[in-house]
């Protein structure tokens, strides 16, 4: 079985279409406020704890808010594309939001920046 990367950059077929960054996350809803945030970054997923309960989309909203804060992007740039009702989610981010006003070169730089920000948050939680 093929493993999936936690952070993947998807190239669109058209050269003018923006690249999409996908984060594969495992969410733990209902955690204490103290544990809220990134708990682990593995090769296969980013593990997040949120204090919001898994009902009426509250946990999904909390996931977007936490990732927005950690990655330094607007909440409107983040979208849950898979897993609206499960703990395993795929969150898509337009790579253009990382290039705005910053000197980001290649696609590998974007993946490295995102991984670094997530790992920095993980080390703060530990």
CSV table of N, CA, C and O in Angstrom, one decimal:
chain,number,residue,atom,x,y,z
A,1,UNK,N,0.8,-1.2,0.0
A,1,UNK,CA,0.0,0.0,0.0
A,1,UNK,C,0.9,1.2,0.0
A,1,UNK,O,1.8,1.3,0.8
A,2,UNK,N,0.6,2.2,-0.8
A,2,UNK,CA,1.4,3.4,-1.0
A,2,UNK,C,1.1,4.3,0.2
A,2,UNK,O,0.0,4.5,0.7
A,3,UNK,N,2.2,4.9,0.7
A,3,UNK,CA,2.0,5.9,1.8
A,3,UNK,C,1.7,7.3,1.2
A,3,UNK,O,2.2,7.6,0.1
A,4,UNK,N,1.0,8.0,2.0
A,4,UNK,CA,0.7,9.4,1.5
A,4,UNK,C,1.5,10.4,2.4
A,4,UNK,O,1.6,10.2,3.6
A,5,UNK,N,1.9,11.4,1.8
A,5,UNK,CA,2.7,12.4,2.5
A,5,UNK,C,1.7,13.3,3.3
A,5,UNK,O,0.6,13.6,2.8
A,6,UNK,N,2.2,13.8,4.4
A,6,UNK,CA,1.4,14.7,5.2
A,6,UNK,C,1.2,16.1,4.5
A,6,UNK,O,0.2,16.7,4.5
A,7,UNK,N,2.3,16.5,3.8
A,7,UNK,CA,2.2,17.8,3.0
A,7,UNK,C,2.6,17.5,1.6
A,7,UNK,O,3.6,17.0,1.3
A,8,UNK,N,1.6,17.8,0.7
A,8,UNK,CA,1.8,17.6,-0.7
A,8,UNK,C,1.5,18.8,-1.5
A,8,UNK,O,0.5,19.5,-1.2
A,9,UNK,N,2.3,19.1,-2.5
A,9,UNK,CA,2.0,20.2,-3.4
A,9,UNK,C,1.5,19.6,-4.7
A,9,UNK,O,2.2,18.9,-5.4
A,10,UNK,N,0.3,20.0,-5.1
A,10,UNK,CA,-0.4,19.5,-6.3
A,10,UNK,C,-0.2,20.5,-7.4
A,10,UNK,O,-0.6,21.7,-7.3
A,11,UNK,N,0.4,20.1,-8.6
A,11,UNK,CA,0.5,21.0,-9.7
A,11,UNK,C,-0.7,20.8,-10.6
A,11,UNK,O,-1.1,19.7,-10.9
A,12,UNK,N,-1.3,21.9,-11.0
A,12,UNK,CA,-2.4,21.8,-11.9
A,12,UNK,C,-1.9,21.7,-13.3
A,12,UNK,O,-0.7,22.0,-13.6
A,13,UNK,N,-2.7,21.2,-14.2
A,13,UNK,CA,-2.3,20.9,-15.6
A,13,UNK,C,-2.0,22.1,-16.4
A,13,UNK,O,-1.1,22.2,-17.2
A,14,UNK,N,-2.7,23.2,-16.1
A,14,UNK,CA,-2.5,24.4,-16.8
A,14,UNK,C,-1.4,25.2,-16.1
A,14,UNK,O,-1.4,25.3,-14.9
A,15,UNK,N,-0.5,25.8,-16.9
A,15,UNK,CA,0.6,26.6,-16.3
A,15,UNK,C,0.1,27.8,-15.5
A,15,UNK,O,0.7,28.3,-14.6
A,16,UNK,N,-1.1,28.3,-15.9
A,16,UNK,CA,-1.6,29.5,-15.2
A,16,UNK,C,-2.4,29.2,-14.0
A,16,UNK,O,-2.6,30.1,-13.1
A,17,UNK,N,-2.8,28.0,-13.8
A,17,UNK,CA,-3.5,27.6,-12.6
A,17,UNK,C,-2.6,27.5,-11.4
A,17,UNK,O,-1.4,27.1,-11.5
A,18,UNK,N,-3.1,28.0,-10.2
A,18,UNK,CA,-2.2,28.0,-9.0
A,18,UNK,C,-2.0,26.6,-8.5
A,18,UNK,O,-2.8,25.7,-8.7
A,19,UNK,N,-0.9,26.4,-7.8
A,19,UNK,CA,-0.6,25.1,-7.2
A,19,UNK,C,-1.4,25.0,-5.9
A,19,UNK,O,-1.7,26.0,-5.3
A,20,UNK,N,-1.8,23.8,-5.5
A,20,UNK,CA,-2.6,23.6,-4.3
A,20,UNK,C,-1.7,22.8,-3.3
A,20,UNK,O,-1.2,21.7,-3.7
A,21,UNK,N,-1.6,23.3,-2.1
A,21,UNK,CA,-0.9,22.6,-1.1
A,21,UNK,C,-2.0,21.8,-0.3
A,21,UNK,O,-3.0,22.4,0.1
A,22,UNK,N,-1.7,20.5,-0.1
A,22,UNK,CA,-2.7,19.7,0.7
A,22,UNK,C,-2.0,19.2,2.0
A,22,UNK,O,-0.9,18.7,1.9
A,23,UNK,N,-2.7,19.4,3.1
A,23,UNK,CA,-2.3,18.9,4.4
A,23,UNK,C,-3.2,17.7,4.7
A,23,UNK,O,-4.4,17.9,4.7
A,24,UNK,N,-2.6,16.6,5.1
A,24,UNK,CA,-3.4,15.5,5.6
A,24,UNK,C,-3.3,15.5,7.1
A,24,UNK,O,-2.2,15.4,7.6
A,25,UNK,N,-4.5,15.6,7.7
A,25,UNK,CA,-4.5,15.8,9.2
A,25,UNK,C,-5.4,14.8,9.9
A,25,UNK,O,-6.3,14.3,9.3
A,26,UNK,N,-4.9,14.5,11.1
A,26,UNK,CA,-5.8,13.6,12.0
A,26,UNK,C,-6.1,14.5,13.1
A,26,UNK,O,-5.3,15.1,13.8
A,27,UNK,N,-7.4,14.7,13.4
A,27,UNK,CA,-7.9,15.6,14.3
A,27,UNK,C,-8.4,14.9,15.6
A,27,UNK,O,-9.0,13.8,15.5
A,28,UNK,N,-8.1,15.5,16.7
A,28,UNK,CA,-8.6,15.0,18.0
A,28,UNK,C,-9.5,16.0,18.6
A,28,UNK,O,-8.9,16.9,19.3
A,29,UNK,N,-10.8,16.0,18.4
A,29,UNK,CA,-11.7,17.0,19.0
A,29,UNK,C,-11.9,16.8,20.5
A,29,UNK,O,-11.7,15.7,21.0
A,30,UNK,N,-12.4,17.8,21.1
A,30,UNK,CA,-12.7,17.7,22.5
A,30,UNK,C,-11.5,17.7,23.5
A,30,UNK,O,-11.7,17.3,24.6
A,31,UNK,N,-10.4,18.1,23.0
A,31,UNK,CA,-9.2,18.1,23.9
A,31,UNK,C,-9.3,19.3,24.8
A,31,UNK,O,-10.1,20.2,24.6
A,32,UNK,N,-8.4,19.3,25.8
A,32,UNK,CA,-8.4,20.5,26.7
A,32,UNK,C,-7.8,21.7,26.0
A,32,UNK,O,-7.0,21.5,25.0
A,33,UNK,N,-8.2,22.9,26.4
A,33,UNK,CA,-7.7,24.1,25.8
A,33,UNK,C,-6.2,24.2,25.8
A,33,UNK,O,-5.5,24.7,24.9
A,34,UNK,N,-5.6,23.6,26.8
A,34,UNK,CA,-4.1,23.6,27.0
A,34,UNK,C,-3.4,22.8,25.9
A,34,UNK,O,-2.3,23.2,25.4
A,35,UNK,N,-4.0,21.7,25.5
A,35,UNK,CA,-3.4,20.8,24.5
A,35,UNK,C,-3.7,21.2,23.1
A,35,UNK,O,-3.3,20.6,22.1
A,36,UNK,N,-4.5,22.3,22.9
A,36,UNK,CA,-5.0,22.7,21.5
A,36,UNK,C,-3.8,23.1,20.6
A,36,UNK,O,-2.9,23.8,21.1
A,37,UNK,N,-3.7,22.5,19.4
A,37,UNK,CA,-2.7,22.8,18.5
A,37,UNK,C,-2.1,21.6,17.9
A,37,UNK,O,-2.6,20.5,17.9
A,38,UNK,N,-0.9,21.7,17.2
A,38,UNK,CA,-0.2,20.6,16.6
A,38,UNK,C,0.4,19.7,17.6
A,38,UNK,O,1.2,20.2,18.5
A,39,UNK,N,0.1,18.4,17.6
A,39,UNK,CA,0.7,17.5,18.6
A,39,UNK,C,1.8,16.7,17.9
A,39,UNK,O,2.7,16.2,18.6
A,40,UNK,N,1.7,16.5,16.6
A,40,UNK,CA,2.8,15.7,15.9
A,40,UNK,C,2.7,16.0,14.4
A,40,UNK,O,1.6,16.2,13.9
A,41,UNK,N,3.9,15.9,13.8
A,41,UNK,CA,4.0,16.0,12.4
A,41,UNK,C,4.8,14.7,11.9
A,41,UNK,O,5.9,14.6,12.2
A,42,UNK,N,4.0,13.8,11.3
A,42,UNK,CA,4.7,12.6,10.9
A,42,UNK,C,4.8,12.6,9.4
A,42,UNK,O,4.3,13.6,8.7
A,43,UNK,N,5.3,11.5,8.8
A,43,UNK,CA,5.4,11.5,7.3
A,43,UNK,C,4.0,11.3,6.7
A,43,UNK,O,3.8,11.8,5.5
A,44,UNK,N,3.1,10.8,7.4
A,44,UNK,CA,1.7,10.5,6.8
A,44,UNK,C,0.7,11.5,7.2
A,44,UNK,O,-0.3,11.7,6.5
A,45,UNK,N,0.8,12.2,8.3
A,45,UNK,CA,-0.2,13.2,8.7
A,45,UNK,C,0.3,14.2,9.7
A,45,UNK,O,1.3,14.0,10.4
A,46,UNK,N,-0.5,15.3,9.8
A,46,UNK,CA,-0.3,16.3,10.9
A,46,UNK,C,-1.4,16.0,11.9
A,46,UNK,O,-2.6,16.0,11.6
A,47,UNK,N,-1.0,15.8,13.1
A,47,UNK,CA,-2.0,15.6,14.2
A,47,UNK,C,-2.3,16.8,14.9
A,47,UNK,O,-1.4,17.5,15.4
A,48,UNK,N,-3.6,17.1,15.1
A,48,UNK,CA,-4.0,18.3,15.7
A,48,UNK,C,-5.0,18.0,16.8
A,48,UNK,O,-5.9,17.1,16.6
A,49,UNK,N,-4.9,18.7,17.9
A,49,UNK,CA,-5.9,18.7,19.0
A,49,UNK,C,-6.7,20.0,19.0
A,49,UNK,O,-6.1,21.0,18.8
A,50,UNK,N,-8.0,19.9,19.0
A,50,UNK,CA,-8.9,21.1,19.1
A,50,UNK,C,-9.8,20.9,20.3
A,50,UNK,O,-10.2,19.8,20.6
A,51,UNK,N,-10.1,22.0,21.0
A,51,UNK,CA,-11.0,21.9,22.2
A,51,UNK,C,-12.5,21.8,21.8
A,51,UNK,O,-13.3,21.4,22.6
A,52,UNK,N,-12.8,22.2,20.6
A,52,UNK,CA,-14.2,22.2,20.1
A,52,UNK,C,-14.7,20.8,20.0
A,52,UNK,O,-14.0,19.9,19.6
A,53,UNK,N,-16.0,20.6,20.3
A,53,UNK,CA,-16.6,19.3,20.2
A,53,UNK,C,-16.9,19.0,18.7
A,53,UNK,O,-17.1,19.9,17.9
A,54,UNK,N,-16.9,17.7,18.4
A,54,UNK,CA,-17.2,17.3,17.0
A,54,UNK,C,-18.7,17.3,16.7
A,54,UNK,O,-19.3,16.2,16.3
A,55,UNK,N,-19.3,18.4,16.8
A,55,UNK,CA,-20.7,18.5,16.4
A,55,UNK,C,-21.0,19.8,15.7
A,55,UNK,O,-20.4,20.8,16.1
A,56,UNK,N,-21.9,19.8,14.8
A,56,UNK,CA,-22.3,21.0,14.0
A,56,UNK,C,-21.2,21.8,13.4
A,56,UNK,O,-21.2,23.0,13.3
A,57,UNK,N,-20.1,21.1,13.0
A,57,UNK,CA,-19.0,21.7,12.3
A,57,UNK,C,-18.1,22.6,13.2
A,57,UNK,O,-17.2,23.3,12.7
A,58,UNK,N,-18.3,22.5,14.6
A,58,UNK,CA,-17.4,23.3,15.5
A,58,UNK,C,-16.0,22.9,15.4
A,58,UNK,O,-15.1,23.8,15.4
A,59,UNK,N,-15.7,21.6,15.4
A,59,UNK,CA,-14.3,21.1,15.3
A,59,UNK,C,-13.7,21.5,14.0
A,59,UNK,O,-12.5,21.9,14.0
A,60,UNK,N,-14.4,21.4,12.9
A,60,UNK,CA,-13.9,21.8,11.6
A,60,UNK,C,-13.5,23.3,11.6
A,60,UNK,O,-12.5,23.7,11.1
A,61,UNK,N,-14.4,24.1,12.2
A,61,UNK,CA,-14.1,25.6,12.2
A,61,UNK,C,-12.8,25.8,13.1
A,61,UNK,O,-12.0,26.6,12.7
A,62,UNK,N,-12.7,25.1,14.2
A,62,UNK,CA,-11.5,25.2,15.0
A,62,UNK,C,-10.2,24.8,14.3
A,62,UNK,O,-9.2,25.4,14.5
A,63,UNK,N,-10.3,23.8,13.5
A,63,UNK,CA,-9.1,23.3,12.7
A,63,UNK,C,-8.7,24.4,11.8
A,63,UNK,O,-7.5,24.7,11.7
A,64,UNK,N,-9.6,25.0,11.1
A,64,UNK,CA,-9.3,26.1,10.2
A,64,UNK,C,-8.6,27.3,10.9
A,64,UNK,O,-7.6,27.8,10.5
A,65,UNK,N,-9.2,27.6,12.1
A,65,UNK,CA,-8.7,28.8,12.8
A,65,UNK,C,-7.3,28.5,13.3
A,65,UNK,O,-6.4,29.3,13.2
A,66,UNK,N,-7.0,27.3,13.8
A,66,UNK,CA,-5.7,26.9,14.4
A,66,UNK,C,-4.7,26.9,13.2
A,66,UNK,O,-3.6,27.5,13.4
A,67,UNK,N,-5.0,26.2,12.1
A,67,UNK,CA,-4.0,26.2,11.0
A,67,UNK,C,-3.8,27.6,10.4
A,67,UNK,O,-2.6,27.9,10.0
A,68,UNK,N,-4.8,28.4,10.4
A,68,UNK,CA,-4.6,29.8,9.9
A,68,UNK,C,-3.6,30.5,10.7
A,68,UNK,O,-2.7,31.2,10.2
A,69,UNK,N,-3.8,30.4,12.0
A,69,UNK,CA,-2.8,31.1,12.9
A,69,UNK,C,-1.4,30.5,12.8
A,69,UNK,O,-0.5,31.3,12.7
A,70,UNK,N,-1.3,29.2,12.8
A,70,UNK,CA,0.1,28.6,12.7
A,70,UNK,C,0.8,28.9,11.4
A,70,UNK,O,2.0,29.3,11.4
A,71,UNK,N,0.1,28.8,10.3
A,71,UNK,CA,0.7,29.0,9.0
A,71,UNK,C,0.8,30.5,8.5
A,71,UNK,O,1.4,30.8,7.6
A,72,UNK,N,0.0,31.3,9.2
A,72,UNK,CA,0.1,32.8,8.9
A,72,UNK,C,-0.6,33.1,7.6
A,72,UNK,O,-0.2,34.0,6.8
A,73,UNK,N,-1.7,32.4,7.3
A,73,UNK,CA,-2.5,32.6,6.1
A,73,UNK,C,-4.0,33.0,6.6
A,73,UNK,O,-4.4,32.7,7.7
A,74,UNK,N,-4.7,33.6,5.7
A,74,UNK,CA,-6.1,33.9,6.0
A,74,UNK,C,-6.9,32.7,6.1
A,74,UNK,O,-6.7,31.7,5.4
A,75,UNK,N,-8.0,32.7,7.0
A,75,UNK,CA,-8.9,31.6,7.1
A,75,UNK,C,-9.6,31.3,5.8
A,75,UNK,O,-9.8,30.1,5.5
A,76,UNK,N,-9.8,32.3,5.0
A,76,UNK,CA,-10.5,32.1,3.7
A,76,UNK,C,-9.6,31.4,2.7
A,76,UNK,O,-10.1,30.9,1.7
A,77,UNK,N,-8.3,31.3,3.0
A,77,UNK,CA,-7.4,30.6,2.1
A,77,UNK,C,-7.3,29.1,2.3
A,77,UNK,O,-6.8,28.3,1.6
A,78,UNK,N,-7.9,28.7,3.5
A,78,UNK,CA,-7.9,27.2,3.9
A,78,UNK,C,-9.3,26.6,3.6
A,78,UNK,O,-10.3,27.3,3.8
A,79,UNK,N,-9.3,25.4,3.1
A,79,UNK,CA,-10.6,24.7,2.8
A,79,UNK,C,-10.4,23.2,3.1
A,79,UNK,O,-9.5,22.6,2.7
A,80,UNK,N,-11.4,22.7,3.9
A,80,UNK,CA,-11.4,21.3,4.1
A,80,UNK,C,-12.0,20.6,2.8
A,80,UNK,O,-13.2,20.8,2.5
A,81,UNK,N,-11.2,19.8,2.1
A,81,UNK,CA,-11.7,19.2,0.9
A,81,UNK,C,-12.1,17.8,1.0
A,81,UNK,O,-12.9,17.3,0.2
A,82,UNK,N,-11.7,17.1,2.0
A,82,UNK,CA,-12.1,15.7,2.3
A,82,UNK,C,-12.2,15.6,3.8
A,82,UNK,O,-11.4,16.1,4.6
A,83,UNK,N,-13.2,14.8,4.3
A,83,UNK,CA,-13.3,14.5,5.7
A,83,UNK,C,-14.1,15.4,6.5
A,83,UNK,O,-13.7,15.6,7.7
A,84,UNK,N,-15.1,16.0,6.0
A,84,UNK,CA,-15.9,17.0,6.8
A,84,UNK,C,-16.5,16.3,8.0
A,84,UNK,O,-16.8,17.0,9.0
A,85,UNK,N,-16.8,15.0,7.9
A,85,UNK,CA,-17.4,14.3,9.1
A,85,UNK,C,-16.6,13.2,9.7
A,85,UNK,O,-17.1,12.4,10.4
A,86,UNK,N,-15.3,13.3,9.4
A,86,UNK,CA,-14.4,12.3,10.0
A,86,UNK,C,-13.2,13.0,10.6
A,86,UNK,O,-13.0,14.2,10.5
A,87,UNK,N,-12.4,12.2,11.4
A,87,UNK,CA,-11.3,12.8,12.0
A,87,UNK,C,-10.1,12.9,11.1
A,87,UNK,O,-9.2,13.7,11.4
A,88,UNK,N,-10.1,12.2,10.0
A,88,UNK,CA,-9.0,12.3,9.0
A,88,UNK,C,-9.5,13.3,7.9
A,88,UNK,O,-10.5,13.0,7.3
A,89,UNK,N,-8.7,14.4,7.8
A,89,UNK,CA,-9.2,15.5,6.9
A,89,UNK,C,-8.0,15.8,5.9
A,89,UNK,O,-6.9,15.6,6.2
A,90,UNK,N,-8.4,16.3,4.8
A,90,UNK,CA,-7.5,16.9,3.8
A,90,UNK,C,-7.8,18.4,3.7
A,90,UNK,O,-9.0,18.7,3.4
A,91,UNK,N,-6.9,19.2,4.0
A,91,UNK,CA,-7.1,20.7,4.0
A,91,UNK,C,-6.2,21.2,2.8
A,91,UNK,O,-5.1,20.9,2.7
A,92,UNK,N,-6.9,22.0,1.9
A,92,UNK,CA,-6.2,22.5,0.8
A,92,UNK,C,-6.0,24.0,1.0
A,92,UNK,O,-6.8,24.7,1.5
A,93,UNK,N,-4.8,24.4,0.5
A,93,UNK,CA,-4.4,25.8,0.6
A,93,UNK,C,-3.8,26.2,-0.7
A,93,UNK,O,-2.9,25.5,-1.3
A,94,UNK,N,-4.2,27.4,-1.3
A,94,UNK,CA,-3.6,27.9,-2.5
A,94,UNK,C,-2.2,28.3,-2.2
A,94,UNK,O,-1.9,29.1,-1.3
A,95,UNK,N,-1.2,27.8,-3.0
A,95,UNK,CA,0.2,28.1,-2.7
A,95,UNK,C,0.5,29.6,-2.9
A,95,UNK,O,1.5,30.1,-2.4
A,96,UNK,N,-0.4,30.3,-3.6
A,96,UNK,CA,-0.2,31.7,-3.9
A,96,UNK,C,-0.2,32.5,-2.6
A,96,UNK,O,0.5,33.6,-2.5
A,97,UNK,N,-0.9,32.1,-1.6
A,97,UNK,CA,-1.0,32.8,-0.3
A,97,UNK,C,0.4,32.8,0.4
A,97,UNK,O,0.7,33.7,1.2
A,98,UNK,N,1.3,31.8,0.1
A,98,UNK,CA,2.6,31.8,0.7
A,98,UNK,C,3.6,32.7,-0.1
A,98,UNK,O,4.6,33.1,0.4
A,99,UNK,N,3.2,33.0,-1.3
A,99,UNK,CA,4.1,33.8,-2.2
A,99,UNK,C,3.9,35.3,-2.1
A,99,UNK,O,4.7,36.1,-2.5
A,100,UNK,N,2.7,35.7,-1.5
A,100,UNK,CA,2.4,37.1,-1.4
A,100,UNK,C,3.4,37.9,-0.6
A,100,UNK,O,3.5,37.7,0.6
A,101,UNK,N,4.1,38.8,-1.2
A,101,UNK,CA,5.0,39.7,-0.5
A,101,UNK,C,6.2,39.0,0.1
A,101,UNK,O,6.9,39.6,0.8
A,102,UNK,N,6.4,37.8,-0.3
A,102,UNK,CA,7.6,37.1,0.3
A,102,UNK,C,8.5,36.6,-0.8
A,102,UNK,O,8.0,36.4,-2.0
A,103,UNK,N,9.7,36.3,-0.5
A,103,UNK,CA,10.6,35.8,-1.5
A,103,UNK,C,10.7,34.3,-1.5
A,103,UNK,O,11.7,33.7,-1.0
A,104,UNK,N,9.6,33.7,-1.9
A,104,UNK,CA,9.5,32.2,-2.0
A,104,UNK,C,9.8,31.8,-3.4
A,104,UNK,O,9.1,32.2,-4.3
A,105,UNK,N,10.8,31.0,-3.6
A,105,UNK,CA,11.1,30.6,-4.9
A,105,UNK,C,10.4,29.4,-5.4
A,105,UNK,O,9.3,29.5,-6.0
A,106,UNK,N,10.9,28.2,-5.2
A,106,UNK,CA,10.4,27.0,-5.8
A,106,UNK,C,9.2,26.4,-4.9
A,106,UNK,O,9.0,26.8,-3.8
A,107,UNK,N,8.6,25.3,-5.5
A,107,UNK,CA,7.6,24.6,-4.8
A,107,UNK,C,8.1,23.9,-3.6
A,107,UNK,O,7.4,23.8,-2.6
A,108,UNK,N,9.3,23.4,-3.7
A,108,UNK,CA,9.9,22.7,-2.5
A,108,UNK,C,10.1,23.7,-1.3
A,108,UNK,O,9.9,23.3,-0.2
A,109,UNK,N,10.3,25.0,-1.6
A,109,UNK,CA,10.4,26.0,-0.6
A,109,UNK,C,9.1,26.1,0.2
A,109,UNK,O,9.1,26.3,1.4
A,110,UNK,N,8.0,26.1,-0.5
A,110,UNK,CA,6.7,26.2,0.1
A,110,UNK,C,6.4,25.0,1.0
A,110,UNK,O,6.0,25.2,2.2
A,111,UNK,N,6.7,23.8,0.6
A,111,UNK,CA,6.5,22.6,1.4
A,111,UNK,C,7.4,22.7,2.7
A,111,UNK,O,7.0,22.4,3.8
A,112,UNK,N,8.7,23.1,2.5
A,112,UNK,CA,9.6,23.3,3.6
A,112,UNK,C,9.2,24.3,4.6
A,112,UNK,O,9.3,24.1,5.8
A,113,UNK,N,8.6,25.4,4.1
A,113,UNK,CA,8.1,26.5,5.0
A,113,UNK,C,7.0,26.0,5.8
A,113,UNK,O,6.9,26.2,7.0
A,114,UNK,N,6.0,25.3,5.2
A,114,UNK,CA,4.9,24.8,5.9
A,114,UNK,C,5.3,23.8,7.0
A,114,UNK,O,4.9,23.8,8.1
A,115,UNK,N,6.2,22.9,6.6
A,115,UNK,CA,6.6,21.8,7.5
A,115,UNK,C,7.4,22.5,8.7
A,115,UNK,O,7.2,22.1,9.8
A,116,UNK,N,8.2,23.5,8.4
A,116,UNK,CA,8.9,24.2,9.5
A,116,UNK,C,8.0,24.9,10.5
A,116,UNK,O,8.2,24.8,11.7
A,117,UNK,N,6.9,25.5,9.9
A,117,UNK,CA,6.0,26.2,10.8
A,117,UNK,C,5.2,25.2,11.7
A,117,UNK,O,5.0,25.5,12.9
A,118,UNK,N,4.8,24.1,11.1
A,118,UNK,CA,4.1,23.1,11.9
A,118,UNK,C,5.0,22.4,12.9
A,118,UNK,O,4.6,22.2,14.1
A,119,UNK,N,6.3,22.2,12.6
A,119,UNK,CA,7.2,21.6,13.5
A,119,UNK,C,7.5,22.6,14.7
A,119,UNK,O,7.7,22.2,15.8
A,120,UNK,N,7.6,23.8,14.3
A,120,UNK,CA,7.9,24.9,15.3
A,120,UNK,C,6.7,24.9,16.3
A,120,UNK,O,6.9,24.9,17.6
A,121,UNK,N,5.5,24.8,15.9
A,121,UNK,CA,4.3,24.8,16.7
A,121,UNK,C,4.3,23.5,17.6
A,121,UNK,O,4.0,23.6,18.8
A,122,UNK,N,4.7,22.4,17.0
A,122,UNK,CA,4.7,21.1,17.7
A,122,UNK,C,5.7,21.2,18.9
A,122,UNK,O,5.4,20.8,20.0
A,123,UNK,N,6.9,21.8,18.6
A,123,UNK,CA,7.9,21.9,19.7
A,123,UNK,C,7.4,22.9,20.8
A,123,UNK,O,7.8,22.7,22.0
A,124,UNK,N,6.6,23.9,20.5
A,124,UNK,CA,6.1,24.8,21.5
A,124,UNK,C,5.1,24.0,22.4
A,124,UNK,O,5.0,24.4,23.6
A,125,UNK,N,4.4,23.1,21.8
A,125,UNK,CA,3.3,22.4,22.6
A,125,UNK,C,4.0,21.3,23.5
A,125,UNK,O,3.4,21.0,24.5
A,126,UNK,N,5.2,20.9,23.1
A,126,UNK,CA,5.8,19.8,23.9
A,126,UNK,C,6.4,20.3,25.2
A,126,UNK,O,6.4,21.3,25.6
